[in-house]
Every structure is written in structure tokens, then in C-alpha cells.
mmCIF file of C-alpha atoms in Angstrom:
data_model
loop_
_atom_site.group_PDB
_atom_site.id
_atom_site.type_symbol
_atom_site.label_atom_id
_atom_site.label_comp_id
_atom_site.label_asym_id
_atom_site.label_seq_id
_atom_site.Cartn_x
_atom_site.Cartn_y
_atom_site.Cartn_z
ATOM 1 C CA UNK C 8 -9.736 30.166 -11.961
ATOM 2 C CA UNK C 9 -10.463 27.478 -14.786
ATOM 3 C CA UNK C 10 -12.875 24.426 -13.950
ATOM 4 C CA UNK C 11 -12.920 21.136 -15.148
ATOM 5 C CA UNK C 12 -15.218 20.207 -17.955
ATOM 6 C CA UNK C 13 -16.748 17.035 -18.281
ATOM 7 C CA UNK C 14 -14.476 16.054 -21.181
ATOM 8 C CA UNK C 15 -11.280 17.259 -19.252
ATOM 9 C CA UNK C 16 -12.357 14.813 -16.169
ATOM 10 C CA UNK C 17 -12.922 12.359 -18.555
ATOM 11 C CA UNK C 18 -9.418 13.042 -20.168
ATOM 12 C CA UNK C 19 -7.620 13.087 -16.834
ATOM 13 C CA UNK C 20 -9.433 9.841 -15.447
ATOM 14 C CA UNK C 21 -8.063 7.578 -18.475
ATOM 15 C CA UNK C 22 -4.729 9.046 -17.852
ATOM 16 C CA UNK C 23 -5.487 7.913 -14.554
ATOM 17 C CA UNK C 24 -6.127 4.631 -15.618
ATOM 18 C CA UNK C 25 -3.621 4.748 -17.766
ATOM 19 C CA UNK C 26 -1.045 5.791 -14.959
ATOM 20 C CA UNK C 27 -2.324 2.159 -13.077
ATOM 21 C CA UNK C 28 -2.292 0.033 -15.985
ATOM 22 C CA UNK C 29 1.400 0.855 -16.231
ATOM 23 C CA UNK C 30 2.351 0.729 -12.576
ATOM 24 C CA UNK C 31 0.517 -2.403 -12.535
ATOM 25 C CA UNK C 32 3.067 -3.522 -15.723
ATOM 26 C CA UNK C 33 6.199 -2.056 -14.376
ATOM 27 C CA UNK C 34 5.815 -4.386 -10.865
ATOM 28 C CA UNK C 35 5.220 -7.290 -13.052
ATOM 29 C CA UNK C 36 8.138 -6.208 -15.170
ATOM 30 C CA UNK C 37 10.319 -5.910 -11.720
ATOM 31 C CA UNK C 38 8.957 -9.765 -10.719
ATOM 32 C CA UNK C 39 10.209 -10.923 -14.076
ATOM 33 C CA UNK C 40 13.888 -9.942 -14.590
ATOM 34 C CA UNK C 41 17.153 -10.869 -13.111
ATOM 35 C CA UNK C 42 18.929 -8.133 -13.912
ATOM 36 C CA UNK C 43 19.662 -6.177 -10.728
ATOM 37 C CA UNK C 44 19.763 -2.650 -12.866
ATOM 38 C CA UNK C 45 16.620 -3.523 -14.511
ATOM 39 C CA UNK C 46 14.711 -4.827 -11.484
ATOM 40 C CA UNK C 47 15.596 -1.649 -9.434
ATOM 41 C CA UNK C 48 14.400 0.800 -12.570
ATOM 42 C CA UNK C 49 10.775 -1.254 -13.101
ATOM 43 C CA UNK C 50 10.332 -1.261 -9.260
ATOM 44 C CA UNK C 51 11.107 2.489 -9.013
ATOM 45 C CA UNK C 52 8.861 3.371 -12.300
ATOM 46 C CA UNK C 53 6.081 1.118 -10.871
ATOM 47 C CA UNK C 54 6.296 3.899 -7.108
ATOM 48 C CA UNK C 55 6.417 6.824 -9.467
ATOM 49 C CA UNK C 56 3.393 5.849 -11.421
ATOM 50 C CA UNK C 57 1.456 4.978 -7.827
ATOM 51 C CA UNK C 58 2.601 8.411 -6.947
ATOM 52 C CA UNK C 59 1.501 10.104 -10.225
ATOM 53 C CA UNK C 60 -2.117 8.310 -9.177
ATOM 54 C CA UNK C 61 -2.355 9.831 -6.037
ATOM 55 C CA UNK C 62 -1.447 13.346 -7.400
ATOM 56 C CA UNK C 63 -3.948 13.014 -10.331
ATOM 57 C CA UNK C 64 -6.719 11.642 -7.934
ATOM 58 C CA UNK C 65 -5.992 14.358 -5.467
ATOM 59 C CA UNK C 66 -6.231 17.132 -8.481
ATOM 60 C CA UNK C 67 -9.272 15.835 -9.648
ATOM 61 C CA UNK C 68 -11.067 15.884 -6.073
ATOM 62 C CA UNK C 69 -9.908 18.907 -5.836
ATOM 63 C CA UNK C 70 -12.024 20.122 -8.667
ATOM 64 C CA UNK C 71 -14.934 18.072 -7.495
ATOM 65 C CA UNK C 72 -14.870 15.334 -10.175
ATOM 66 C CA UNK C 73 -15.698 12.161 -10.206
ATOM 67 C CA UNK C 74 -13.243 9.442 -9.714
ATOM 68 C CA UNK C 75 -13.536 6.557 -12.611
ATOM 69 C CA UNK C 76 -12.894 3.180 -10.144
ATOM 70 C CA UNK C 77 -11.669 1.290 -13.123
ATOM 71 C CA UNK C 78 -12.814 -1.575 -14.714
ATOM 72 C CA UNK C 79 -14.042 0.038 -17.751
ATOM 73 C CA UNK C 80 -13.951 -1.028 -21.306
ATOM 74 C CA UNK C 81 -11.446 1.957 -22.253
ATOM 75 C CA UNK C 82 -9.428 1.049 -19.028
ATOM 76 C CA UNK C 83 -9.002 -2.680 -20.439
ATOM 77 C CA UNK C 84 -8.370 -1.590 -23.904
ATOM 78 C CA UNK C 85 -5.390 0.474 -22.649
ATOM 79 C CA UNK C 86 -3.685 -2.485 -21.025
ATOM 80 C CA UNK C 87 -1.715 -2.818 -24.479
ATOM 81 C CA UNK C 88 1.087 -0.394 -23.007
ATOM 82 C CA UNK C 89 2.059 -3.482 -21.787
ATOM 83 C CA UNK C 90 0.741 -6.625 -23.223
ATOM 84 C CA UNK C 91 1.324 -8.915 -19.992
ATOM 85 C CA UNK C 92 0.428 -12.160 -21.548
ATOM 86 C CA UNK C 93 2.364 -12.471 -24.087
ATOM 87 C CA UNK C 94 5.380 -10.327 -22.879
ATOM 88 C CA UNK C 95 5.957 -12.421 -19.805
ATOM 89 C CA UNK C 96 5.362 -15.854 -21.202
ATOM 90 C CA UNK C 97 9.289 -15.470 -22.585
ATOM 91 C CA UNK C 98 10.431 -13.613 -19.776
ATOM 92 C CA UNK C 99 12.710 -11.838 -22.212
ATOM 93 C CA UNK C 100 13.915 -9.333 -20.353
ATOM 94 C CA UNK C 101 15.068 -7.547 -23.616
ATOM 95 C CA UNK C 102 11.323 -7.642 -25.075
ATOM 96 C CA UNK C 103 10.063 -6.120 -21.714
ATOM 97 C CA UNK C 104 12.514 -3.098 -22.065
ATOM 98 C CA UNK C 105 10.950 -2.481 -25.471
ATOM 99 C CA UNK C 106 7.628 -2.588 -24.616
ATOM 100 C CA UNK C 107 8.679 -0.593 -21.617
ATOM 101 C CA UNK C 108 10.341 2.253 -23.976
ATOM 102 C CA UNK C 109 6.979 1.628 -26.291
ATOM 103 C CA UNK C 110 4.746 2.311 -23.378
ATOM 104 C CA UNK C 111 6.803 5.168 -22.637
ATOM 105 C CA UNK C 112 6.232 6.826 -25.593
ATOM 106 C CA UNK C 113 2.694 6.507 -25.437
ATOM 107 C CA UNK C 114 2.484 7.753 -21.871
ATOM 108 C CA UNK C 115 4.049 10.826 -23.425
ATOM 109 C CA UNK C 116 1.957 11.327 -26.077
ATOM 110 C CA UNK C 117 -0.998 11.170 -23.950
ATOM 111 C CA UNK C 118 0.254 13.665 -21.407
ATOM 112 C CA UNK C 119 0.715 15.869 -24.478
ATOM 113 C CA UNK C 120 -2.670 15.261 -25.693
ATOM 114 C CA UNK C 121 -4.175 16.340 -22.359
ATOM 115 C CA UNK C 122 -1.654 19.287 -21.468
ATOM 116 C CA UNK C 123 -2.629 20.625 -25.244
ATOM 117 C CA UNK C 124 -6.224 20.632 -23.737
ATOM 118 C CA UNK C 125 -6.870 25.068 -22.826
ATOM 119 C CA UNK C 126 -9.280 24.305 -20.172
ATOM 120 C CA UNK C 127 -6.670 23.236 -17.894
ATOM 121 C CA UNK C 128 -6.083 24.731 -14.495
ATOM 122 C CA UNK C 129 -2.765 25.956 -13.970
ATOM 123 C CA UNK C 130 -2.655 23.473 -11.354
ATOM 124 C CA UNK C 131 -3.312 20.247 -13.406
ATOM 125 C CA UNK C 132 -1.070 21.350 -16.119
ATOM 126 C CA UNK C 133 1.713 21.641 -13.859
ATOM 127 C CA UNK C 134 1.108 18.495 -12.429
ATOM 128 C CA UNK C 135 0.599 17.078 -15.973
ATOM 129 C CA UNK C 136 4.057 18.748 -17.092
ATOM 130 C CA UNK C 137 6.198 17.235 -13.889
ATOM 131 C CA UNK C 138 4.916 14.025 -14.549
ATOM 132 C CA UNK C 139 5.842 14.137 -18.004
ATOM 133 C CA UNK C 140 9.012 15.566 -17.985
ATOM 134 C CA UNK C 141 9.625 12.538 -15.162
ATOM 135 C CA UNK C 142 8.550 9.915 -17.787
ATOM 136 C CA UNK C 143 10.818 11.899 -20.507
ATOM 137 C CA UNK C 144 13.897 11.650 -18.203
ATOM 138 C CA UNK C 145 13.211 7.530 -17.124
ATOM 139 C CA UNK C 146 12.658 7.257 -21.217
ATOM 140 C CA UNK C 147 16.182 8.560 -21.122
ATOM 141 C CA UNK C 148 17.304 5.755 -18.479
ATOM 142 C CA UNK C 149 15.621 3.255 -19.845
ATOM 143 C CA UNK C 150 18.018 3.581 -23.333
ATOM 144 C CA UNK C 151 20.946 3.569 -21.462
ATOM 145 C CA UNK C 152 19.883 0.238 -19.628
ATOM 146 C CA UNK C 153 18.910 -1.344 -22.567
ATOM 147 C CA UNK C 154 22.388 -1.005 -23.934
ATOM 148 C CA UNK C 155 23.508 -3.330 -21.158
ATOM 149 C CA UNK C 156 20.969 -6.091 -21.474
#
């Protein structure tokens, strides 16, 4: 059985930051637009990423690591998935599927990075995968939608 290095806790608690920072902008994205379609997609991305949080906080108990409680420097830095200030001052619901489909593709990225990482347990990297493959497939949704903004 594989154990969690430091680094790899460290790894999986920005993705968990991460995995707030963009439930946190998907409900504000859901407050925002009057689209029913749209509304409906950022209010069901903003439950998946709450659910992704439990499952990552729940793998790394498991493993006896520390939970980062947020409020870090990195965890503020990463808020640019999703640059709330400026996205929501036009209310452009076209601009916040972009930035959605732009945060997207850095979520994926960044599960890459961390599923690339050997010292995984089988358990985390399936986790890891699920989500991803979950963010891949709402990428795929997300396109479609924006074609009928």
C-alpha cells in the first residue's frame, strides 16, 4: 500500500482548495444568469465540486494528513479560475461561460498534474481520475450551452 508524502498532501490540499474556489465561483455564476439552461448547469457544477471536496477530504483523512483550512496565500492566488470581481460586474453571462470553460481547463490540467504524481494510492488516483473525467464531460456541456447563449 502507497502512503502519502508530504508533497502529495500538499498537492491534493490545493486541489482541494482549488475544488472550493470553483464551487464557490460556479454558485456565484448560478446567482448571476438568467438563462434557465445556464443557471441549472453552474448550480449543478457548484454540488459536484462540494462533492469532489468531501471525497478529497475524506481520502486525505484517510491517509492521516492534514487538512489545509484555507485561507492561504496559494488558496487566494488560485481564485483567478474565476476572477469574481471583474466577471460579475457585467453580468455577461457569455464572459462567465468563458471563464467557466477557462477554469475548466485548468481544473484539468491540475488533476493531470497530480494523477502524473507515482506516489499515489490506487485509491486517490481513482478518485482523482472520476473527478476528472466528470469535469472533462461538463467541459463537453458547457460548449454545447455556450452555443445557445
Amino acid at each position: 500500500m502507497s502512503t502519502y508524502t508530504e508533497e502529495v498532501g500538499k498537492k491534493l490540499n490545493d486541489l482541494l482548495e482549488k475544488t472550493y474556489d470553483a464551487e464557490k465561483g460556479f454558485k456565484k455564476a448560478a446567482e448571476n444568469v438568467e438563462n434557465p439552461s445556464l443557471k441549472s448547469y453552474f448550480s449543478d457544477k457548484a454540488q459536484e465540486r462540494y462533492n469532489f471536496g468531501h471525497e478529497l477530504k475524506s481520502e486525505l483523512v484517510s491517509f492521516n494528513q492534514e487538512i489545509d483550512k484555507g485561507g492561504s496565500a496559494t488558496g487566494t492566488l488560485h481564485r483567478a479560475w474565476m476572477d469574481v470581481k471583474s466577471l460579475f460586474s457585467s453580468e455577461d453571462e457569455e464572459s462567465m461561460l468563458e471563464e467557466a470553460i477557462k477554469g475548466e481547463r485548468a481544473a484539468i490540467n491540475e488533476y493531470k498534474e497530480v494523477i502524473n504524481d507515482t506516489s499515489l494510492p490506487l485509491s486517490t488516483k481513482s478518485i482523482l481520475e472520476s473527478q476528472k473525467t466528470k469535469i472533462e464531460n461538463g467541459l463537453s456541456k458547457i460548449k454545447t450551452l455556450e452555443n445557445f447563449s
